[in-house]
Amino acid sequence: MPLSILKFCFSMCRLKLDFDRFQSGDADSDDEKDKDKAGGEDRSMRDTVDNLLREAKKKRSEGGPAPLDFKKMYLSTYNTFMLLGFAGVLVSLFRSYQAEGLAESIPKAYERVGQNVRFLQFAQTLEIVHAAVGLVHSRPASAVWQAVGRLTLVHLIHFQPELHNSPLVFWLYVTWASVEMIRYPYYLGQVHGLVPKPLKVLRYTSWMVLYPVGMSLEVLIILRALETYPESHPATLLEVAGHKLTISHIIGAYLLLCPFAFLFLLRHMFDQTKSQLFGKKKITRSKKVK
């Protein structure tokens, strides 16, 4: 009797163990099913994204609507605004010349477009930011020299009424506007990848005449300012060891820096012309695999 009871207990234990193993096997299979389900959802999500990307590429290749390019929109807006601004300066000067003749229109150049030119030169300082943050492929140093130089000139003229009627101011405005009437259409073409060959040639050849003319006019205006500023602005800005620092001294120091700035800009434009018009693409030969 006791032996039969022991056999019965042993058989029940074996049954219980088999039942536990069966339960654990079901649990493992449920976990695997959940993992398979989650993996299937991930795969379906990836497949959906891949399908959307394929459709977008297909639409772009077929000429469908492309996503908005805010960089292109901003640069197009900026260059168009500056182009229209300097075009307005030239048109205003030309209308004045037609209506009153050259002798009468030259003394009124500052009165007609002086504030507009000053505003446009302030707006042009954005080009320093464009170059610094990488919106355009240009060196920030060249943008700084040009913006600072022009702002200095427009303020020398603005704060010296005796310069307002000078013929130098009229021709300076004409020269600056002529430069920008070529430069900004070229930039617009670059933004959209459509630069006509004549415009490119004009961009990199016109500076050879317009830049030296503009620089000469700037130097003459600075020399004229040195003659008039000591009387109209005699105030002392700073006094060190008995030496008085006035605005005239600052203008003189700027004049001494002009040759270096001019050489830098001319060298920059020369390098640009050489690379854009006469540059040769380097051909790299692939090495043969031995």
mmCIF file of N, CA, C and O in Angstrom, residues 193-266:
data_model
loop_
_atom_site.group_PDB
_atom_site.id
_atom_site.type_symbol
_atom_site.label_atom_id
_atom_site.label_comp_id
_atom_site.label_asym_id
_atom_site.label_seq_id
_atom_site.Cartn_x
_atom_site.Cartn_y
_atom_site.Cartn_z
ATOM 1 N N GLY A 193 20.247 79.365 -60.261
ATOM 2 C CA GLY A 193 21.034 78.514 -61.141
ATOM 3 C C GLY A 193 20.908 78.845 -62.608
ATOM 4 O O GLY A 193 21.108 77.989 -63.467
ATOM 5 N N LEU A 194 20.595 80.108 -62.907
ATOM 6 C CA LEU A 194 20.433 80.550 -64.298
ATOM 7 C C LEU A 194 21.200 81.858 -64.501
ATOM 8 O O LEU A 194 20.647 82.943 -64.306
ATOM 9 N N VAL A 195 22.462 81.756 -64.845
ATOM 10 C CA VAL A 195 23.295 82.935 -65.074
ATOM 11 C C VAL A 195 23.680 82.970 -66.549
ATOM 12 O O VAL A 195 24.482 82.136 -67.001
ATOM 13 N N PRO A 196 23.129 83.902 -67.319
ATOM 14 C CA PRO A 196 23.524 83.997 -68.737
ATOM 15 C C PRO A 196 25.011 84.323 -68.869
ATOM 16 O O PRO A 196 25.574 85.058 -68.052
ATOM 17 N N LYS A 197 25.623 83.784 -69.888
ATOM 18 C CA LYS A 197 27.057 84.002 -70.100
ATOM 19 C C LYS A 197 27.397 85.486 -70.253
ATOM 20 O O LYS A 197 28.383 85.959 -69.655
ATOM 21 N N PRO A 198 26.628 86.289 -71.007
ATOM 22 C CA PRO A 198 26.957 87.724 -71.104
ATOM 23 C C PRO A 198 26.918 88.436 -69.759
ATOM 24 O O PRO A 198 27.748 89.319 -69.503
ATOM 25 N N LEU A 199 25.953 88.060 -68.907
ATOM 26 C CA LEU A 199 25.875 88.687 -67.588
ATOM 27 C C LEU A 199 27.082 88.315 -66.736
ATOM 28 O O LEU A 199 27.626 89.159 -66.014
ATOM 29 N N LYS A 200 27.516 87.077 -66.829
ATOM 30 C CA LYS A 200 28.691 86.636 -66.076
ATOM 31 C C LYS A 200 29.940 87.378 -66.536
ATOM 32 O O LYS A 200 30.754 87.828 -65.710
ATOM 33 N N VAL A 201 30.094 87.516 -67.845
ATOM 34 C CA VAL A 201 31.252 88.248 -68.379
ATOM 35 C C VAL A 201 31.195 89.716 -67.951
ATOM 36 O O VAL A 201 32.216 90.308 -67.563
ATOM 37 N N LEU A 202 30.001 90.309 -67.993
ATOM 38 C CA LEU A 202 29.850 91.705 -67.591
ATOM 39 C C LEU A 202 30.167 91.895 -66.113
ATOM 40 O O LEU A 202 30.799 92.892 -65.731
ATOM 41 N N ARG A 203 29.734 90.941 -65.307
ATOM 42 C CA ARG A 203 29.988 91.013 -63.867
ATOM 43 C C ARG A 203 31.487 91.029 -63.566
ATOM 44 O O ARG A 203 31.956 91.785 -62.707
ATOM 45 N N TYR A 204 32.253 90.220 -64.281
ATOM 46 C CA TYR A 204 33.671 90.075 -63.978
ATOM 47 C C TYR A 204 34.589 90.873 -64.903
ATOM 48 O O TYR A 204 35.794 90.631 -64.938
ATOM 49 N N THR A 205 34.019 91.812 -65.638
ATOM 50 C CA THR A 205 34.851 92.740 -66.416
ATOM 51 C C THR A 205 34.515 94.203 -66.107
ATOM 52 O O THR A 205 35.401 95.054 -66.160
ATOM 53 N N SER A 206 33.258 94.493 -65.774
ATOM 54 C CA SER A 206 32.868 95.886 -65.528
ATOM 55 C C SER A 206 33.566 96.472 -64.308
ATOM 56 O O SER A 206 33.806 97.691 -64.244
ATOM 57 N N TRP A 207 33.909 95.627 -63.317
ATOM 58 C CA TRP A 207 34.560 96.135 -62.113
ATOM 59 C C TRP A 207 35.924 96.763 -62.441
ATOM 60 O O TRP A 207 36.393 97.638 -61.696
ATOM 61 N N MET A 208 36.539 96.333 -63.533
ATOM 62 C CA MET A 208 37.857 96.859 -63.887
ATOM 63 C C MET A 208 37.815 98.354 -64.170
ATOM 64 O O MET A 208 38.830 99.047 -64.038
ATOM 65 N N VAL A 209 36.631 98.841 -64.538
ATOM 66 C CA VAL A 209 36.455 100.278 -64.770
ATOM 67 C C VAL A 209 35.736 100.933 -63.594
ATOM 68 O O VAL A 209 36.178 101.964 -63.064
ATOM 69 N N LEU A 210 34.625 100.317 -63.154
ATOM 70 C CA LEU A 210 33.774 100.947 -62.145
ATOM 71 C C LEU A 210 34.433 101.002 -60.768
ATOM 72 O O LEU A 210 34.284 102.004 -60.051
ATOM 73 N N TYR A 211 35.158 99.961 -60.377
ATOM 74 C CA TYR A 211 35.783 99.974 -59.054
ATOM 75 C C TYR A 211 36.857 101.067 -58.927
ATOM 76 O O TYR A 211 36.837 101.837 -57.956
ATOM 77 N N PRO A 212 37.798 101.164 -59.869
ATOM 78 C CA PRO A 212 38.775 102.263 -59.750
ATOM 79 C C PRO A 212 38.141 103.651 -59.780
ATOM 80 O O PRO A 212 38.587 104.559 -59.063
ATOM 81 N N VAL A 213 37.089 103.823 -60.609
ATOM 82 C CA VAL A 213 36.404 105.122 -60.658
ATOM 83 C C VAL A 213 35.759 105.423 -59.301
ATOM 84 O O VAL A 213 35.891 106.533 -58.752
ATOM 85 N N GLY A 214 35.049 104.432 -58.751
ATOM 86 C CA GLY A 214 34.409 104.632 -57.450
ATOM 87 C C GLY A 214 35.414 104.908 -56.348
ATOM 88 O O GLY A 214 35.198 105.785 -55.499
ATOM 89 N N MET A 215 36.516 104.185 -56.340
ATOM 90 C CA MET A 215 37.544 104.395 -55.316
ATOM 91 C C MET A 215 38.175 105.782 -55.426
ATOM 92 O O MET A 215 38.437 106.436 -54.413
ATOM 93 N N SER A 216 38.399 106.236 -56.649
ATOM 94 C CA SER A 216 38.956 107.583 -56.845
ATOM 95 C C SER A 216 37.997 108.648 -56.335
ATOM 96 O O SER A 216 38.419 109.618 -55.669
ATOM 97 N N LEU A 217 36.727 108.480 -56.624
ATOM 98 C CA LEU A 217 35.731 109.437 -56.136
ATOM 99 C C LEU A 217 35.652 109.425 -54.614
ATOM 100 O O LEU A 217 35.506 110.480 -53.976
ATOM 101 N N GLU A 218 35.755 108.259 -54.014
ATOM 102 C CA GLU A 218 35.727 108.173 -52.551
ATOM 103 C C GLU A 218 36.907 108.923 -51.931
ATOM 104 O O GLU A 218 36.746 109.657 -50.946
ATOM 105 N N VAL A 219 38.085 108.745 -52.492
ATOM 106 C CA VAL A 219 39.275 109.433 -51.962
ATOM 107 C C VAL A 219 39.124 110.942 -52.102
ATOM 108 O O VAL A 219 39.455 111.709 -51.175
ATOM 109 N N LEU A 220 38.614 111.400 -53.238
ATOM 110 C CA LEU A 220 38.428 112.836 -53.437
ATOM 111 C C LEU A 220 37.418 113.414 -52.455
ATOM 112 O O LEU A 220 37.592 114.539 -51.945
ATOM 113 N N ILE A 221 36.357 112.654 -52.170
ATOM 114 C CA ILE A 221 35.356 113.124 -51.198
ATOM 115 C C ILE A 221 35.961 113.178 -49.798
ATOM 116 O O ILE A 221 35.707 114.115 -49.023
ATOM 117 N N ILE A 222 36.789 112.197 -49.437
ATOM 118 C CA ILE A 222 37.435 112.208 -48.123
ATOM 119 C C ILE A 222 38.386 113.402 -48.004
ATOM 120 O O ILE A 222 38.434 114.083 -46.964
ATOM 121 N N LEU A 223 39.126 113.684 -49.065
ATOM 122 C CA LEU A 223 40.027 114.846 -49.039
ATOM 123 C C LEU A 223 39.234 116.147 -48.900
ATOM 124 O O LEU A 223 39.651 117.068 -48.171
ATOM 125 N N ARG A 224 38.114 116.198 -49.585
ATOM 126 C CA ARG A 224 37.243 117.378 -49.470
ATOM 127 C C ARG A 224 36.686 117.504 -48.054
ATOM 128 O O ARG A 224 36.586 118.608 -47.505
ATOM 129 N N ALA A 225 36.342 116.360 -47.441
ATOM 130 C CA ALA A 225 35.831 116.381 -46.068
ATOM 131 C C ALA A 225 36.908 116.848 -45.089
ATOM 132 O O ALA A 225 36.614 117.553 -44.113
ATOM 133 N N LEU A 226 38.155 116.472 -45.338
ATOM 134 C CA LEU A 226 39.244 116.916 -44.457
ATOM 135 C C LEU A 226 39.427 118.424 -44.500
ATOM 136 O O LEU A 226 39.911 119.028 -43.530
ATOM 137 N N GLU A 227 39.042 119.042 -45.603
ATOM 138 C CA GLU A 227 39.142 120.493 -45.711
ATOM 139 C C GLU A 227 38.025 121.203 -44.960
ATOM 140 O O GLU A 227 38.226 122.296 -44.416
ATOM 141 N N THR A 228 36.848 120.599 -44.926
ATOM 142 C CA THR A 228 35.675 121.289 -44.376
ATOM 143 C C THR A 228 35.324 120.874 -42.951
ATOM 144 O O THR A 228 34.748 121.663 -42.198
ATOM 145 N N TYR A 229 35.655 119.637 -42.552
ATOM 146 C CA TYR A 229 35.252 119.163 -41.222
ATOM 147 C C TYR A 229 35.916 119.915 -40.065
ATOM 148 O O TYR A 229 35.278 120.116 -39.027
ATOM 149 N N PRO A 230 37.189 120.330 -40.142
ATOM 150 C CA PRO A 230 37.766 121.055 -39.006
ATOM 151 C C PRO A 230 37.002 122.321 -38.637
ATOM 152 O O PRO A 230 36.946 122.701 -37.462
ATOM 153 N N GLU A 231 36.396 122.996 -39.621
ATOM 154 C CA GLU A 231 35.638 124.215 -39.330
ATOM 155 C C GLU A 231 34.214 123.894 -38.887
ATOM 156 O O GLU A 231 33.685 124.527 -37.972
ATOM 157 N N SER A 232 33.583 122.921 -39.546
ATOM 158 C CA SER A 232 32.185 122.617 -39.221
ATOM 159 C C SER A 232 32.046 121.684 -38.022
ATOM 160 O O SER A 232 31.013 121.701 -37.344
ATOM 161 N N HIS A 233 33.057 120.850 -37.733
ATOM 162 C CA HIS A 233 33.003 119.911 -36.603
ATOM 163 C C HIS A 233 34.306 120.009 -35.805
ATOM 164 O O HIS A 233 35.128 119.092 -35.820
ATOM 165 N N PRO A 234 34.527 121.133 -35.099
ATOM 166 C CA PRO A 234 35.797 121.308 -34.375
ATOM 167 C C PRO A 234 35.810 120.660 -32.993
ATOM 168 O O PRO A 234 36.832 120.728 -32.297
ATOM 169 N N ALA A 235 34.711 120.059 -32.589
ATOM 170 C CA ALA A 235 34.613 119.518 -31.228
ATOM 171 C C ALA A 235 35.659 118.432 -30.993
ATOM 172 O O ALA A 235 35.987 117.641 -31.886
ATOM 173 N N THR A 236 36.179 118.408 -29.762
ATOM 174 C CA THR A 236 37.180 117.408 -29.377
ATOM 175 C C THR A 236 36.474 116.152 -28.880
ATOM 176 O O THR A 236 35.631 116.210 -27.975
ATOM 177 N N LEU A 237 36.801 115.020 -29.457
ATOM 178 C CA LEU A 237 36.216 113.754 -29.028
ATOM 179 C C LEU A 237 36.934 113.167 -27.832
ATOM 180 O O LEU A 237 36.319 112.582 -26.937
ATOM 181 N N LEU A 238 38.258 113.334 -27.816
ATOM 182 C CA LEU A 238 39.073 112.751 -26.750
ATOM 183 C C LEU A 238 40.363 113.546 -26.634
ATOM 184 O O LEU A 238 40.904 114.011 -27.631
ATOM 185 N N GLU A 239 40.848 113.689 -25.406
ATOM 186 C CA GLU A 239 42.104 114.412 -25.186
ATOM 187 C C GLU A 239 43.052 113.522 -24.397
ATOM 188 O O GLU A 239 42.725 113.078 -23.288
ATOM 189 N N VAL A 240 44.199 113.210 -24.978
ATOM 190 C CA VAL A 240 45.183 112.321 -24.344
ATOM 191 C C VAL A 240 46.532 113.025 -24.337
ATOM 192 O O VAL A 240 47.068 113.369 -25.397
ATOM 193 N N ALA A 241 47.055 113.237 -23.138
ATOM 194 C CA ALA A 241 48.386 113.855 -22.957
ATOM 195 C C ALA A 241 48.502 115.181 -23.714
ATOM 196 O O ALA A 241 49.505 115.463 -24.377
ATOM 197 N N GLY A 242 47.453 115.973 -23.637
ATOM 198 C CA GLY A 242 47.480 117.279 -24.277
ATOM 199 C C GLY A 242 47.164 117.275 -25.750
ATOM 200 O O GLY A 242 47.109 118.344 -26.372
ATOM 201 N N HIS A 243 46.960 116.092 -26.345
ATOM 202 C CA HIS A 243 46.639 115.989 -27.761
ATOM 203 C C HIS A 243 45.131 115.771 -27.922
ATOM 204 O O HIS A 243 44.561 114.859 -27.321
ATOM 205 N N LYS A 244 44.515 116.612 -28.734
ATOM 206 C CA LYS A 244 43.073 116.536 -28.936
ATOM 207 C C LYS A 244 42.743 115.661 -30.142
ATOM 208 O O LYS A 244 43.348 115.813 -31.208
ATOM 209 N N LEU A 245 41.804 114.760 -29.939
ATOM 210 C CA LEU A 245 41.347 113.879 -31.015
ATOM 211 C C LEU A 245 40.006 114.399 -31.528
ATOM 212 O O LEU A 245 39.033 114.501 -30.776
ATOM 213 N N THR A 246 39.960 114.748 -32.800
ATOM 214 C CA THR A 246 38.738 115.255 -33.425
ATOM 215 C C THR A 246 38.285 114.315 -34.533
ATOM 216 O O THR A 246 38.964 113.337 -34.872
ATOM 217 N N ILE A 247 37.133 114.631 -35.110
ATOM 218 C CA ILE A 247 36.612 113.826 -36.212
ATOM 219 C C ILE A 247 37.559 113.863 -37.400
ATOM 220 O O ILE A 247 37.719 112.877 -38.122
ATOM 221 N N SER A 248 38.228 114.993 -37.593
ATOM 222 C CA SER A 248 39.166 115.118 -38.712
ATOM 223 C C SER A 248 40.307 114.113 -38.598
ATOM 224 O O SER A 248 40.768 113.571 -39.612
ATOM 225 N N HIS A 249 40.761 113.859 -37.368
ATOM 226 C CA HIS A 249 41.822 112.864 -37.193
ATOM 227 C C HIS A 249 41.334 111.467 -37.569
ATOM 228 O O HIS A 249 42.078 110.676 -38.170
ATOM 229 N N ILE A 250 40.095 111.163 -37.225
ATOM 230 C CA ILE A 250 39.532 109.851 -37.571
ATOM 231 C C ILE A 250 39.393 109.713 -39.087
ATOM 232 O O ILE A 250 39.695 108.662 -39.661
ATOM 233 N N ILE A 251 38.957 110.793 -39.732
ATOM 234 C CA ILE A 251 38.845 110.769 -41.196
ATOM 235 C C ILE A 251 40.215 110.569 -41.828
ATOM 236 O O ILE A 251 40.380 109.808 -42.792
ATOM 237 N N GLY A 252 41.242 111.254 -41.287
ATOM 238 C CA GLY A 252 42.592 111.087 -41.809
ATOM 239 C C GLY A 252 43.103 109.660 -41.628
ATOM 240 O O GLY A 252 43.749 109.099 -42.525
ATOM 241 N N ALA A 253 42.795 109.053 -40.460
ATOM 242 C CA ALA A 253 43.216 107.672 -40.233
ATOM 243 C C ALA A 253 42.518 106.718 -41.205
ATOM 244 O O ALA A 253 43.135 105.777 -41.728
ATOM 245 N N TYR A 254 41.258 106.997 -41.467
ATOM 246 C CA TYR A 254 40.534 106.159 -42.428
ATOM 247 C C TYR A 254 41.128 106.298 -43.830
ATOM 248 O O TYR A 254 41.241 105.316 -44.576
ATOM 249 N N LEU A 255 41.516 107.505 -44.180
ATOM 250 C CA LEU A 255 42.139 107.732 -45.490
ATOM 251 C C LEU A 255 43.429 106.930 -45.642
ATOM 252 O O LEU A 255 43.728 106.406 -46.727
ATOM 253 N N LEU A 256 44.194 106.803 -44.550
ATOM 254 C CA LEU A 256 45.430 106.014 -44.599
ATOM 255 C C LEU A 256 45.146 104.524 -44.785
ATOM 256 O O LEU A 256 45.974 103.785 -45.341
ATOM 257 N N LEU A 257 43.968 104.072 -44.324
ATOM 258 C CA LEU A 257 43.596 102.663 -44.471
ATOM 259 C C LEU A 257 43.027 102.344 -45.850
ATOM 260 O O LEU A 257 42.993 101.178 -46.251
ATOM 261 N N CYS A 258 42.583 103.375 -46.555
ATOM 262 C CA CYS A 258 41.926 103.155 -47.850
ATOM 263 C C CYS A 258 42.774 102.378 -48.852
ATOM 264 O O CYS A 258 42.256 101.467 -49.509
ATOM 265 N N PRO A 259 44.063 102.703 -49.033
ATOM 266 C CA PRO A 259 44.843 101.940 -50.018
ATOM 267 C C PRO A 259 44.862 100.441 -49.741
ATOM 268 O O PRO A 259 44.783 99.631 -50.667
ATOM 269 N N PHE A 260 44.945 100.059 -48.455
ATOM 270 C CA PHE A 260 44.955 98.639 -48.113
ATOM 271 C C PHE A 260 43.599 97.995 -48.419
ATOM 272 O O PHE A 260 43.540 96.862 -48.927
ATOM 273 N N ALA A 261 42.516 98.721 -48.100
ATOM 274 C CA ALA A 261 41.182 98.194 -48.393
ATOM 275 C C ALA A 261 40.958 98.067 -49.891
ATOM 276 O O ALA A 261 40.405 97.065 -50.374
ATOM 277 N N PHE A 262 41.400 99.074 -50.643
ATOM 278 C CA PHE A 262 41.226 99.035 -52.100
ATOM 279 C C PHE A 262 42.019 97.884 -52.716
ATOM 280 O O PHE A 262 41.519 97.174 -53.594
ATOM 281 N N LEU A 263 43.249 97.708 -52.262
ATOM 282 C CA LEU A 263 44.063 96.616 -52.795
ATOM 283 C C LEU A 263 43.445 95.260 -52.468
ATOM 284 O O LEU A 263 43.468 94.336 -53.299
ATOM 285 N N PHE A 264 42.899 95.144 -51.271
ATOM 286 C CA PHE A 264 42.250 93.890 -50.883
ATOM 287 C C PHE A 264 41.060 93.583 -51.782
ATOM 288 O O PHE A 264 40.896 92.465 -52.280
ATOM 289 N N LEU A 265 40.192 94.595 -52.013
ATOM 290 C CA LEU A 265 39.009 94.386 -52.846
ATOM 291 C C LEU A 265 39.382 94.112 -54.301
ATOM 292 O O LEU A 265 38.783 93.248 -54.950
ATOM 293 N N LEU A 266 40.373 94.843 -54.816
ATOM 294 C CA LEU A 266 40.796 94.623 -56.197
ATOM 295 C C LEU A 266 41.413 93.238 -56.373
ATOM 296 O O LEU A 266 41.166 92.560 -57.379
#
